[in-house]
């Protein structure tokens, strides 16, 4: 079984500053990794995904994430945040079989301060 | 446009009443999921279905029931046995494990 730990429940950051949201996972098998974003009172939208290949993955809205197999991490980064990035961010993991549902972390609330 | 529709957006019920949340998708996805979201707890899986007429319990299935009679529809019933039903409920659908899930906009259920 897989598990996901998002190390920070809340991250405040000033507008135009860089941000990193941390995600560690645990799994005995190879995995796929995802980051989703949720705006208030809405569903989740996919930001980016790692399936295979290059460990640096670029997503929408200027976000990117780096897969580090040795550290079992998949941290999300953005070099300069905007007010509109204020939202909750979820890291998720699935195995390669397709038979088990996606497992989500508890989320990190990013607050961008003007 | 293809997508997932959850209705209603807000739902209010009295304690002791069963209530059914609707989820419809026109993405032709085989798999559908119900998650419950509470502040600080992330998304917890209630039930999922990978094929019509079949479904499995997730991590917190007690007090909930589902059906999957059609590929497009996966309604969730919150029964009176669910001890703390007030929450935000999210429905999702997907295909293979390397494909992302598509989410509806959720139903906020308040039970008083």
mmCIF file with all atom_site columns, C-alpha atoms in Angstrom:
data_model
loop_
_atom_site.group_PDB
_atom_site.id
_atom_site.type_symbol
_atom_site.label_atom_id
_atom_site.label_alt_id
_atom_site.label_comp_id
_atom_site.label_asym_id
_atom_site.label_entity_id
_atom_site.label_seq_id
_atom_site.pdbx_PDB_ins_code
_atom_site.Cartn_x
_atom_site.Cartn_y
_atom_site.Cartn_z
_atom_site.occupancy
_atom_site.B_iso_or_equiv
_atom_site.pdbx_formal_charge
_atom_site.auth_seq_id
_atom_site.auth_comp_id
_atom_site.auth_asym_id
_atom_site.auth_atom_id
_atom_site.pdbx_PDB_model_num
ATOM 1   C CA . UNK A 1 1   ? 0.000   0.000  0.000   1.00 0.00 ? 1   UNK A CA 1
ATOM 2   C CA . UNK A 1 2   ? 1.089   3.560  -0.641  1.00 0.00 ? 2   UNK A CA 1
ATOM 3   C CA . UNK A 1 3   ? 1.005   6.566  1.650   1.00 0.00 ? 3   UNK A CA 1
ATOM 4   C CA . UNK A 1 4   ? 1.678   10.276 1.217   1.00 0.00 ? 4   UNK A CA 1
ATOM 5   C CA . UNK A 1 5   ? 2.937   12.819 3.734   1.00 0.00 ? 5   UNK A CA 1
ATOM 6   C CA . UNK A 1 6   ? 2.652   16.512 3.077   1.00 0.00 ? 6   UNK A CA 1
ATOM 7   C CA . UNK A 1 7   ? 5.008   18.036 5.571   1.00 0.00 ? 7   UNK A CA 1
ATOM 8   C CA . UNK A 1 8   ? 3.399   21.457 5.907   1.00 0.00 ? 8   UNK A CA 1
ATOM 9   C CA . UNK A 1 9   ? -0.307  22.000 6.542   1.00 0.00 ? 9   UNK A CA 1
ATOM 10  C CA . UNK A 1 10  ? -0.060  25.748 5.887   1.00 0.00 ? 10  UNK A CA 1
ATOM 11  C CA . UNK A 1 11  ? 2.478   27.825 3.971   1.00 0.00 ? 11  UNK A CA 1
ATOM 12  C CA . UNK A 1 12  ? 2.236   31.635 3.972   1.00 0.00 ? 12  UNK A CA 1
ATOM 13  C CA . UNK A 1 13  ? 4.360   33.440 1.397   1.00 0.00 ? 13  UNK A CA 1
ATOM 14  C CA . UNK A 1 14  ? 4.615   36.976 0.051   1.00 0.00 ? 14  UNK A CA 1
ATOM 15  C CA . UNK A 1 15  ? 3.583   37.729 -3.508  1.00 0.00 ? 15  UNK A CA 1
ATOM 16  C CA . UNK A 1 16  ? 6.398   37.284 -6.064  1.00 0.00 ? 16  UNK A CA 1
ATOM 17  C CA . UNK A 1 17  ? 8.440   35.159 -3.630  1.00 0.00 ? 17  UNK A CA 1
ATOM 18  C CA . UNK A 1 18  ? 9.375   31.548 -4.439  1.00 0.00 ? 18  UNK A CA 1
ATOM 19  C CA . UNK A 1 19  ? 7.572   28.668 -2.767  1.00 0.00 ? 19  UNK A CA 1
ATOM 20  C CA . UNK A 1 20  ? 8.154   24.955 -2.208  1.00 0.00 ? 20  UNK A CA 1
ATOM 21  C CA . UNK A 1 21  ? 5.427   22.591 -1.011  1.00 0.00 ? 21  UNK A CA 1
ATOM 22  C CA . UNK A 1 22  ? 6.871   19.342 0.268   1.00 0.00 ? 22  UNK A CA 1
ATOM 23  C CA . UNK A 1 23  ? 5.591   15.851 -0.407  1.00 0.00 ? 23  UNK A CA 1
ATOM 24  C CA . UNK A 1 24  ? 7.058   12.501 0.615   1.00 0.00 ? 24  UNK A CA 1
ATOM 25  C CA . UNK A 1 25  ? 5.612   9.148  -0.290  1.00 0.00 ? 25  UNK A CA 1
ATOM 26  C CA . UNK A 1 26  ? 5.988   5.570  0.827   1.00 0.00 ? 26  UNK A CA 1
ATOM 27  C CA . UNK A 1 27  ? 5.607   2.577  -1.463  1.00 0.00 ? 27  UNK A CA 1
ATOM 28  C CA . UNK A 1 28  ? 7.136   -0.851 -1.987  1.00 0.00 ? 28  UNK A CA 1
ATOM 29  C CA . UNK A 1 29  ? 6.518   -0.657 -5.743  1.00 0.00 ? 29  UNK A CA 1
ATOM 30  C CA . UNK A 1 30  ? 7.021   1.885  -8.499  1.00 0.00 ? 30  UNK A CA 1
ATOM 31  C CA . UNK A 1 31  ? 4.502   4.698  -8.500  1.00 0.00 ? 31  UNK A CA 1
ATOM 32  C CA . UNK A 1 32  ? 2.913   7.490  -10.425 1.00 0.00 ? 32  UNK A CA 1
ATOM 33  C CA . UNK A 1 33  ? 2.813   10.874 -8.674  1.00 0.00 ? 33  UNK A CA 1
ATOM 34  C CA . UNK A 1 34  ? 0.420   13.796 -9.013  1.00 0.00 ? 34  UNK A CA 1
ATOM 35  C CA . UNK A 1 35  ? -0.144  17.284 -7.679  1.00 0.00 ? 35  UNK A CA 1
ATOM 36  C CA . UNK A 1 36  ? -3.654  18.719 -7.621  1.00 0.00 ? 36  UNK A CA 1
ATOM 37  C CA . UNK A 1 37  ? -4.918  22.198 -6.694  1.00 0.00 ? 37  UNK A CA 1
ATOM 38  C CA . UNK A 1 38  ? -8.254  23.037 -5.076  1.00 0.00 ? 38  UNK A CA 1
ATOM 39  C CA . UNK A 1 39  ? -9.757  26.513 -5.011  1.00 0.00 ? 39  UNK A CA 1
ATOM 40  C CA . UNK A 1 40  ? -12.433 27.265 -2.372  1.00 0.00 ? 40  UNK A CA 1
ATOM 41  C CA . UNK A 1 41  ? -15.653 25.274 -2.729  1.00 0.00 ? 41  UNK A CA 1
ATOM 42  C CA . UNK A 1 42  ? -14.480 23.568 -5.895  1.00 0.00 ? 42  UNK A CA 1
ATOM 43  C CA . UNK A 1 43  ? -13.208 20.182 -6.958  1.00 0.00 ? 43  UNK A CA 1
ATOM 44  C CA . UNK A 1 44  ? -9.562  19.338 -7.574  1.00 0.00 ? 44  UNK A CA 1
ATOM 45  C CA . UNK A 1 45  ? -7.700  20.199 -10.771 1.00 0.00 ? 45  UNK A CA 1
ATOM 46  C CA . UNK A 1 46  ? -4.544  18.493 -11.982 1.00 0.00 ? 46  UNK A CA 1
ATOM 47  C CA . UNK A 1 47  ? -1.403  20.635 -11.787 1.00 0.00 ? 47  UNK A CA 1
ATOM 48  C CA . UNK A 1 48  ? 1.130   18.093 -13.013 1.00 0.00 ? 48  UNK A CA 1
ATOM 49  C CA . UNK A 1 49  ? 2.019   14.423 -13.005 1.00 0.00 ? 49  UNK A CA 1
ATOM 50  C CA . UNK A 1 50  ? 5.093   12.207 -13.021 1.00 0.00 ? 50  UNK A CA 1
ATOM 51  C CA . UNK A 1 51  ? 4.743   8.936  -14.884 1.00 0.00 ? 51  UNK A CA 1
ATOM 52  C CA . UNK A 1 52  ? 8.286   8.163  -16.061 1.00 0.00 ? 52  UNK A CA 1
ATOM 53  C CA . UNK A 1 53  ? 11.231  9.779  -17.816 1.00 0.00 ? 53  UNK A CA 1
ATOM 54  C CA . UNK A 1 54  ? 12.589  13.168 -16.816 1.00 0.00 ? 54  UNK A CA 1
ATOM 55  C CA . UNK A 1 55  ? 12.435  13.706 -13.067 1.00 0.00 ? 55  UNK A CA 1
ATOM 56  C CA . UNK A 1 56  ? 11.618  17.402 -13.485 1.00 0.00 ? 56  UNK A CA 1
ATOM 57  C CA . UNK A 1 57  ? 7.993   17.825 -14.422 1.00 0.00 ? 57  UNK A CA 1
ATOM 58  C CA . UNK A 1 58  ? 6.437   21.087 -15.547 1.00 0.00 ? 58  UNK A CA 1
ATOM 59  C CA . UNK A 1 59  ? 2.773   21.809 -14.999 1.00 0.00 ? 59  UNK A CA 1
ATOM 60  C CA . UNK A 1 60  ? 0.213   24.525 -15.424 1.00 0.00 ? 60  UNK A CA 1
ATOM 61  C CA . UNK A 1 61  ? 0.379   28.027 -13.927 1.00 0.00 ? 61  UNK A CA 1
ATOM 62  C CA . UNK A 1 62  ? 4.190   27.991 -13.772 1.00 0.00 ? 62  UNK A CA 1
ATOM 63  C CA . UNK A 1 63  ? 4.466   25.143 -11.262 1.00 0.00 ? 63  UNK A CA 1
ATOM 64  C CA . UNK A 1 64  ? 7.027   22.370 -11.473 1.00 0.00 ? 64  UNK A CA 1
ATOM 65  C CA . UNK A 1 65  ? 7.932   19.347 -9.374  1.00 0.00 ? 65  UNK A CA 1
ATOM 66  C CA . UNK A 1 66  ? 10.957  17.121 -9.063  1.00 0.00 ? 66  UNK A CA 1
ATOM 67  C CA . UNK A 1 67  ? 10.763  13.396 -8.503  1.00 0.00 ? 67  UNK A CA 1
ATOM 68  C CA . UNK A 1 68  ? 13.536  12.121 -6.233  1.00 0.00 ? 68  UNK A CA 1
ATOM 69  C CA . UNK A 1 69  ? 13.420  8.355  -5.966  1.00 0.00 ? 69  UNK A CA 1
ATOM 70  C CA . UNK A 1 70  ? 16.187  8.014  -3.379  1.00 0.00 ? 70  UNK A CA 1
ATOM 71  C CA . UNK A 1 71  ? 14.463  10.459 -1.047  1.00 0.00 ? 71  UNK A CA 1
ATOM 72  C CA . UNK A 1 72  ? 10.960  9.317  -2.036  1.00 0.00 ? 72  UNK A CA 1
ATOM 73  C CA . UNK A 1 73  ? 9.962   12.924 -2.542  1.00 0.00 ? 73  UNK A CA 1
ATOM 74  C CA . UNK A 1 74  ? 7.975   14.916 -5.074  1.00 0.00 ? 74  UNK A CA 1
ATOM 75  C CA . UNK A 1 75  ? 8.197   18.552 -3.985  1.00 0.00 ? 75  UNK A CA 1
ATOM 76  C CA . UNK A 1 76  ? 6.224   21.245 -5.803  1.00 0.00 ? 76  UNK A CA 1
ATOM 77  C CA . UNK A 1 77  ? 7.874   24.580 -6.612  1.00 0.00 ? 77  UNK A CA 1
ATOM 78  C CA . UNK A 1 78  ? 7.066   27.917 -8.173  1.00 0.00 ? 78  UNK A CA 1
ATOM 79  C CA . UNK A 1 79  ? 9.718   30.642 -8.579  1.00 0.00 ? 79  UNK A CA 1
ATOM 80  C CA . UNK A 1 80  ? 7.309   33.565 -8.126  1.00 0.00 ? 80  UNK A CA 1
ATOM 81  C CA . UNK A 1 81  ? 3.806   33.240 -6.695  1.00 0.00 ? 81  UNK A CA 1
ATOM 82  C CA . UNK A 1 82  ? 0.745   35.370 -7.377  1.00 0.00 ? 82  UNK A CA 1
ATOM 83  C CA . UNK A 1 83  ? -2.258  36.156 -5.226  1.00 0.00 ? 83  UNK A CA 1
ATOM 84  C CA . UNK A 1 84  ? -4.278  33.854 -7.476  1.00 0.00 ? 84  UNK A CA 1
ATOM 85  C CA . UNK A 1 85  ? -2.142  30.878 -6.370  1.00 0.00 ? 85  UNK A CA 1
ATOM 86  C CA . UNK A 1 86  ? -3.830  30.972 -2.960  1.00 0.00 ? 86  UNK A CA 1
ATOM 87  C CA . UNK A 1 87  ? -5.438  27.537 -2.718  1.00 0.00 ? 87  UNK A CA 1
ATOM 88  C CA . UNK A 1 88  ? -5.033  24.079 -1.220  1.00 0.00 ? 88  UNK A CA 1
ATOM 89  C CA . UNK A 1 89  ? -2.565  21.725 -2.859  1.00 0.00 ? 89  UNK A CA 1
ATOM 90  C CA . UNK A 1 90  ? -2.695  17.940 -2.701  1.00 0.00 ? 90  UNK A CA 1
ATOM 91  C CA . UNK A 1 91  ? -0.002  15.419 -3.501  1.00 0.00 ? 91  UNK A CA 1
ATOM 92  C CA . UNK A 1 92  ? -1.200  11.966 -4.593  1.00 0.00 ? 92  UNK A CA 1
ATOM 93  C CA . UNK A 1 93  ? 0.318   8.600  -5.466  1.00 0.00 ? 93  UNK A CA 1
ATOM 94  C CA . UNK A 1 94  ? -0.850  5.519  -7.322  1.00 0.00 ? 94  UNK A CA 1
ATOM 95  C CA . UNK A 1 95  ? 0.771   2.219  -8.151  1.00 0.00 ? 95  UNK A CA 1
ATOM 96  C CA . UNK A 1 96  ? 1.276   1.060  -11.718 1.00 0.00 ? 96  UNK A CA 1
ATOM 97  C CA . UNK A 1 97  ? -1.338  -1.672 -11.627 1.00 0.00 ? 97  UNK A CA 1
ATOM 98  C CA . UNK A 1 98  ? -4.383  0.549  -11.969 1.00 0.00 ? 98  UNK A CA 1
ATOM 99  C CA . UNK A 1 99  ? -6.220  -1.655 -9.507  1.00 0.00 ? 99  UNK A CA 1
ATOM 100 C CA . UNK A 1 100 ? -5.921  0.508  -6.422  1.00 0.00 ? 100 UNK A CA 1
ATOM 101 C CA . UNK A 1 101 ? -7.317  4.005  -5.989  1.00 0.00 ? 101 UNK A CA 1
ATOM 102 C CA . UNK A 1 102 ? -5.233  7.140  -5.808  1.00 0.00 ? 102 UNK A CA 1
ATOM 103 C CA . UNK A 1 103 ? -3.961  7.940  -2.305  1.00 0.00 ? 103 UNK A CA 1
ATOM 104 C CA . UNK A 1 104 ? -3.927  11.611 -1.305  1.00 0.00 ? 104 UNK A CA 1
ATOM 105 C CA . UNK A 1 105 ? -1.937  13.554 1.251   1.00 0.00 ? 105 UNK A CA 1
ATOM 106 C CA . UNK A 1 106 ? -3.725  15.770 3.748   1.00 0.00 ? 106 UNK A CA 1
ATOM 107 C CA . UNK A 1 107 ? -3.088  18.906 1.745   1.00 0.00 ? 107 UNK A CA 1
ATOM 108 C CA . UNK A 1 108 ? -1.092  22.128 2.119   1.00 0.00 ? 108 UNK A CA 1
ATOM 109 C CA . UNK A 1 109 ? -2.886  25.440 2.260   1.00 0.00 ? 109 UNK A CA 1
ATOM 110 C CA . UNK A 1 110 ? -0.858  28.060 0.384   1.00 0.00 ? 110 UNK A CA 1
ATOM 111 C CA . UNK A 1 111 ? -1.661  31.645 1.347   1.00 0.00 ? 111 UNK A CA 1
ATOM 112 C CA . UNK A 1 112 ? -0.111  34.357 -0.802  1.00 0.00 ? 112 UNK A CA 1
ATOM 113 C CA . UNK A 1 113 ? 0.196   37.690 0.968   1.00 0.00 ? 113 UNK A CA 1
ATOM 114 C CA . UNK A 1 114 ? 0.173   40.979 -0.930  1.00 0.00 ? 114 UNK A CA 1
ATOM 115 C CA . UNK B 2 1   ? -18.031 19.657 -22.893 1.00 0.00 ? 1   UNK B CA 1
ATOM 116 C CA . UNK B 2 2   ? -17.208 16.488 -21.020 1.00 0.00 ? 2   UNK B CA 1
ATOM 117 C CA . UNK B 2 3   ? -17.129 16.534 -17.282 1.00 0.00 ? 3   UNK B CA 1
ATOM 118 C CA . UNK B 2 4   ? -18.543 15.443 -13.953 1.00 0.00 ? 4   UNK B CA 1
ATOM 119 C CA . UNK B 2 5   ? -21.680 16.949 -12.508 1.00 0.00 ? 5   UNK B CA 1
ATOM 120 C CA . UNK B 2 6   ? -22.466 16.777 -8.826  1.00 0.00 ? 6   UNK B CA 1
ATOM 121 C CA . UNK B 2 7   ? -25.792 17.936 -7.540  1.00 0.00 ? 7   UNK B CA 1
ATOM 122 C CA . UNK B 2 8   ? -26.912 19.681 -5.521  1.00 0.00 ? 8   UNK B CA 1
ATOM 123 C CA . UNK B 2 9   ? -24.058 22.033 -4.574  1.00 0.00 ? 9   UNK B CA 1
ATOM 124 C CA . UNK B 2 10  ? -25.479 22.544 -1.066  1.00 0.00 ? 10  UNK B CA 1
ATOM 125 C CA . UNK B 2 11  ? -27.680 20.112 0.822   1.00 0.00 ? 11  UNK B CA 1
ATOM 126 C CA . UNK B 2 12  ? -29.293 20.403 4.226   1.00 0.00 ? 12  UNK B CA 1
ATOM 127 C CA . UNK B 2 13  ? -30.863 17.531 6.125   1.00 0.00 ? 13  UNK B CA 1
ATOM 128 C CA . UNK B 2 14  ? -32.149 16.739 9.566   1.00 0.00 ? 14  UNK B CA 1
ATOM 129 C CA . UNK B 2 15  ? -30.373 14.126 11.645  1.00 0.00 ? 15  UNK B CA 1
ATOM 130 C CA . UNK B 2 16  ? -31.813 10.645 11.132  1.00 0.00 ? 16  UNK B CA 1
ATOM 131 C CA . UNK B 2 17  ? -32.687 11.134 7.470   1.00 0.00 ? 17  UNK B CA 1
ATOM 132 C CA . UNK B 2 18  ? -31.003 9.365  4.600   1.00 0.00 ? 18  UNK B CA 1
ATOM 133 C CA . UNK B 2 19  ? -29.799 11.581 1.768   1.00 0.00 ? 19  UNK B CA 1
ATOM 134 C CA . UNK B 2 20  ? -28.541 10.769 -1.738  1.00 0.00 ? 20  UNK B CA 1
ATOM 135 C CA . UNK B 2 21  ? -25.851 12.760 -3.523  1.00 0.00 ? 21  UNK B CA 1
ATOM 136 C CA . UNK B 2 22  ? -25.817 12.642 -7.306  1.00 0.00 ? 22  UNK B CA 1
ATOM 137 C CA . UNK B 2 23  ? -22.746 12.179 -9.512  1.00 0.00 ? 23  UNK B CA 1
ATOM 138 C CA . UNK B 2 24  ? -22.945 11.941 -13.312 1.00 0.00 ? 24  UNK B CA 1
ATOM 139 C CA . UNK B 2 25  ? -20.087 11.841 -15.820 1.00 0.00 ? 25  UNK B CA 1
ATOM 140 C CA . UNK B 2 26  ? -20.018 11.974 -19.609 1.00 0.00 ? 26  UNK B CA 1
ATOM 141 C CA . UNK B 2 27  ? -16.315 11.226 -19.988 1.00 0.00 ? 27  UNK B CA 1
ATOM 142 C CA . UNK B 2 28  ? -16.868 7.539  -20.711 1.00 0.00 ? 28  UNK B CA 1
ATOM 143 C CA . UNK B 2 29  ? -14.688 6.662  -17.730 1.00 0.00 ? 29  UNK B CA 1
ATOM 144 C CA . UNK B 2 30  ? -14.891 3.170  -16.290 1.00 0.00 ? 30  UNK B CA 1
ATOM 145 C CA . UNK B 2 31  ? -13.906 4.070  -12.732 1.00 0.00 ? 31  UNK B CA 1
ATOM 146 C CA . UNK B 2 32  ? -15.737 6.389  -10.347 1.00 0.00 ? 32  UNK B CA 1
ATOM 147 C CA . UNK B 2 33  ? -14.917 7.415  -6.794  1.00 0.00 ? 33  UNK B CA 1
ATOM 148 C CA . UNK B 2 34  ? -16.449 9.139  -3.783  1.00 0.00 ? 34  UNK B CA 1
ATOM 149 C CA . UNK B 2 35  ? -14.249 11.098 -1.391  1.00 0.00 ? 35  UNK B CA 1
ATOM 150 C CA . UNK B 2 36  ? -15.090 12.928 1.790   1.00 0.00 ? 36  UNK B CA 1
ATOM 151 C CA . UNK B 2 37  ? -13.174 16.090 2.669   1.00 0.00 ? 37  UNK B CA 1
ATOM 152 C CA . UNK B 2 38  ? -12.946 17.565 6.166   1.00 0.00 ? 38  UNK B CA 1
ATOM 153 C CA . UNK B 2 39  ? -10.684 20.471 7.174   1.00 0.00 ? 39  UNK B CA 1
ATOM 154 C CA . UNK B 2 40  ? -7.138  19.281 7.808   1.00 0.00 ? 40  UNK B CA 1
ATOM 155 C CA . UNK B 2 41  ? -7.921  15.679 6.889   1.00 0.00 ? 41  UNK B CA 1
ATOM 156 C CA . UNK B 2 42  ? -7.405  15.727 3.151   1.00 0.00 ? 42  UNK B CA 1
ATOM 157 C CA . UNK B 2 43  ? -9.478  13.435 0.966   1.00 0.00 ? 43  UNK B CA 1
ATOM 158 C CA . UNK B 2 44  ? -10.649 10.131 2.379   1.00 0.00 ? 44  UNK B CA 1
ATOM 159 C CA . UNK B 2 45  ? -12.012 7.445  0.084   1.00 0.00 ? 45  UNK B CA 1
ATOM 160 C CA . UNK B 2 46  ? -15.559 6.272  0.793   1.00 0.00 ? 46  UNK B CA 1
ATOM 161 C CA . UNK B 2 47  ? -16.376 3.920  -2.095  1.00 0.00 ? 47  UNK B CA 1
ATOM 162 C CA . UNK B 2 48  ? -15.139 3.287  -5.602  1.00 0.00 ? 48  UNK B CA 1
ATOM 163 C CA . UNK B 2 49  ? -16.310 1.402  -8.643  1.00 0.00 ? 49  UNK B CA 1
ATOM 164 C CA . UNK B 2 50  ? -14.119 0.215  -11.494 1.00 0.00 ? 50  UNK B CA 1
ATOM 165 C CA . UNK B 2 51  ? -16.906 -1.301 -13.567 1.00 0.00 ? 51  UNK B CA 1
ATOM 166 C CA . UNK B 2 52  ? -20.686 -1.215 -13.792 1.00 0.00 ? 52  UNK B CA 1
ATOM 167 C CA . UNK B 2 53  ? -22.518 -3.307 -11.174 1.00 0.00 ? 53  UNK B CA 1
ATOM 168 C CA . UNK B 2 54  ? -19.424 -3.634 -9.021  1.00 0.00 ? 54  UNK B CA 1
ATOM 169 C CA . UNK B 2 55  ? -18.001 -1.438 -6.257  1.00 0.00 ? 55  UNK B CA 1
ATOM 170 C CA . UNK B 2 56  ? -15.584 -1.662 -3.338  1.00 0.00 ? 56  UNK B CA 1
ATOM 171 C CA . UNK B 2 57  ? -15.400 -0.078 0.086   1.00 0.00 ? 57  UNK B CA 1
ATOM 172 C CA . UNK B 2 58  ? -12.826 2.565  0.686   1.00 0.00 ? 58  UNK B CA 1
ATOM 173 C CA . UNK B 2 59  ? -11.283 3.608  3.980   1.00 0.00 ? 59  UNK B CA 1
ATOM 174 C CA . UNK B 2 60  ? -14.420 5.120  5.553   1.00 0.00 ? 60  UNK B CA 1
ATOM 175 C CA . UNK B 2 61  ? -17.391 3.239  4.049   1.00 0.00 ? 61  UNK B CA 1
ATOM 176 C CA . UNK B 2 62  ? -19.368 2.802  7.278   1.00 0.00 ? 62  UNK B CA 1
ATOM 177 C CA . UNK B 2 63  ? -22.670 4.659  7.143   1.00 0.00 ? 63  UNK B CA 1
ATOM 178 C CA . UNK B 2 64  ? -22.593 5.080  3.363   1.00 0.00 ? 64  UNK B CA 1
ATOM 179 C CA . UNK B 2 65  ? -23.960 3.088  0.424   1.00 0.00 ? 65  UNK B CA 1
ATOM 180 C CA . UNK B 2 66  ? -23.564 3.324  -3.360  1.00 0.00 ? 66  UNK B CA 1
ATOM 181 C CA . UNK B 2 67  ? -24.854 1.805  -6.566  1.00 0.00 ? 67  UNK B CA 1
ATOM 182 C CA . UNK B 2 68  ? -23.409 1.604  -10.072 1.00 0.00 ? 68  UNK B CA 1
ATOM 183 C CA . UNK B 2 69  ? -26.218 0.578  -12.384 1.00 0.00 ? 69  UNK B CA 1
ATOM 184 C CA . UNK B 2 70  ? -24.993 2.740  -15.264 1.00 0.00 ? 70  UNK B CA 1
ATOM 185 C CA . UNK B 2 71  ? -21.496 3.690  -16.380 1.00 0.00 ? 71  UNK B CA 1
ATOM 186 C CA . UNK B 2 72  ? -22.368 7.376  -16.196 1.00 0.00 ? 72  UNK B CA 1
ATOM 187 C CA . UNK B 2 73  ? -23.834 7.450  -12.707 1.00 0.00 ? 73  UNK B CA 1
ATOM 188 C CA . UNK B 2 74  ? -22.512 6.692  -9.206  1.00 0.00 ? 74  UNK B CA 1
ATOM 189 C CA . UNK B 2 75  ? -24.902 8.018  -6.521  1.00 0.00 ? 75  UNK B CA 1
ATOM 190 C CA . UNK B 2 76  ? -23.870 8.068  -2.866  1.00 0.00 ? 76  UNK B CA 1
ATOM 191 C CA . UNK B 2 77  ? -26.380 7.618  -0.054  1.00 0.00 ? 77  UNK B CA 1
ATOM 192 C CA . UNK B 2 78  ? -25.468 8.964  3.358   1.00 0.00 ? 78  UNK B CA 1
ATOM 193 C CA . UNK B 2 79  ? -27.483 6.917  5.804   1.00 0.00 ? 79  UNK B CA 1
ATOM 194 C CA . UNK B 2 80  ? -28.632 7.732  9.313   1.00 0.00 ? 80  UNK B CA 1
ATOM 195 C CA . UNK B 2 81  ? -25.928 5.330  10.533  1.00 0.00 ? 81  UNK B CA 1
ATOM 196 C CA . UNK B 2 82  ? -23.200 7.779  9.541   1.00 0.00 ? 82  UNK B CA 1
ATOM 197 C CA . UNK B 2 83  ? -22.316 9.430  12.844  1.00 0.00 ? 83  UNK B CA 1
ATOM 198 C CA . UNK B 2 84  ? -20.833 12.653 11.529  1.00 0.00 ? 84  UNK B CA 1
ATOM 199 C CA . UNK B 2 85  ? -22.158 13.247 8.014   1.00 0.00 ? 85  UNK B CA 1
ATOM 200 C CA . UNK B 2 86  ? -21.569 16.999 7.729   1.00 0.00 ? 86  UNK B CA 1
ATOM 201 C CA . UNK B 2 87  ? -18.736 17.369 5.200   1.00 0.00 ? 87  UNK B CA 1
ATOM 202 C CA . UNK B 2 88  ? -17.758 18.276 1.653   1.00 0.00 ? 88  UNK B CA 1
ATOM 203 C CA . UNK B 2 89  ? -18.240 15.324 -0.710  1.00 0.00 ? 89  UNK B CA 1
ATOM 204 C CA . UNK B 2 90  ? -16.286 14.975 -3.941  1.00 0.00 ? 90  UNK B CA 1
ATOM 205 C CA . UNK B 2 91  ? -16.964 12.617 -6.815  1.00 0.00 ? 91  UNK B CA 1
ATOM 206 C CA . UNK B 2 92  ? -14.266 11.718 -9.336  1.00 0.00 ? 92  UNK B CA 1
ATOM 207 C CA . UNK B 2 93  ? -13.821 9.543  -12.383 1.00 0.00 ? 93  UNK B CA 1
ATOM 208 C CA . UNK B 2 94  ? -10.844 8.103  -14.218 1.00 0.00 ? 94  UNK B CA 1
ATOM 209 C CA . UNK B 2 95  ? -9.406  5.466  -16.486 1.00 0.00 ? 95  UNK B CA 1
ATOM 210 C CA . UNK B 2 96  ? -5.972  3.914  -16.073 1.00 0.00 ? 96  UNK B CA 1
ATOM 211 C CA . UNK B 2 97  ? -3.784  4.506  -13.047 1.00 0.00 ? 97  UNK B CA 1
ATOM 212 C CA . UNK B 2 98  ? -1.461  6.768  -15.011 1.00 0.00 ? 98  UNK B CA 1
ATOM 213 C CA . UNK B 2 99  ? -4.297  9.035  -16.024 1.00 0.00 ? 99  UNK B CA 1
ATOM 214 C CA . UNK B 2 100 ? -5.389  11.806 -13.687 1.00 0.00 ? 100 UNK B CA 1
ATOM 215 C CA . UNK B 2 101 ? -8.757  11.812 -11.972 1.00 0.00 ? 101 UNK B CA 1
ATOM 216 C CA . UNK B 2 102 ? -11.424 14.272 -13.027 1.00 0.00 ? 102 UNK B CA 1
ATOM 217 C CA . UNK B 2 103 ? -13.356 15.819 -10.155 1.00 0.00 ? 103 UNK B CA 1
ATOM 218 C CA . UNK B 2 104 ? -16.794 17.301 -9.807  1.00 0.00 ? 104 UNK B CA 1
ATOM 219 C CA . UNK B 2 105 ? -17.286 20.576 -7.938  1.00 0.00 ? 105 UNK B CA 1
ATOM 220 C CA . UNK B 2 106 ? -18.522 18.850 -4.823  1.00 0.00 ? 106 UNK B CA 1
ATOM 221 C CA . UNK B 2 107 ? -21.614 18.783 -2.631  1.00 0.00 ? 107 UNK B CA 1
ATOM 222 C CA . UNK B 2 108 ? -21.518 20.408 0.780   1.00 0.00 ? 108 UNK B CA 1
ATOM 223 C CA . UNK B 2 109 ? -23.799 18.440 3.104   1.00 0.00 ? 109 UNK B CA 1
ATOM 224 C CA . UNK B 2 110 ? -24.941 19.906 6.395   1.00 0.00 ? 110 UNK B CA 1
ATOM 225 C CA . UNK B 2 111 ? -26.859 17.732 8.838   1.00 0.00 ? 111 UNK B CA 1
ATOM 226 C CA . UNK B 2 112 ? -28.417 19.325 11.906  1.00 0.00 ? 112 UNK B CA 1
#
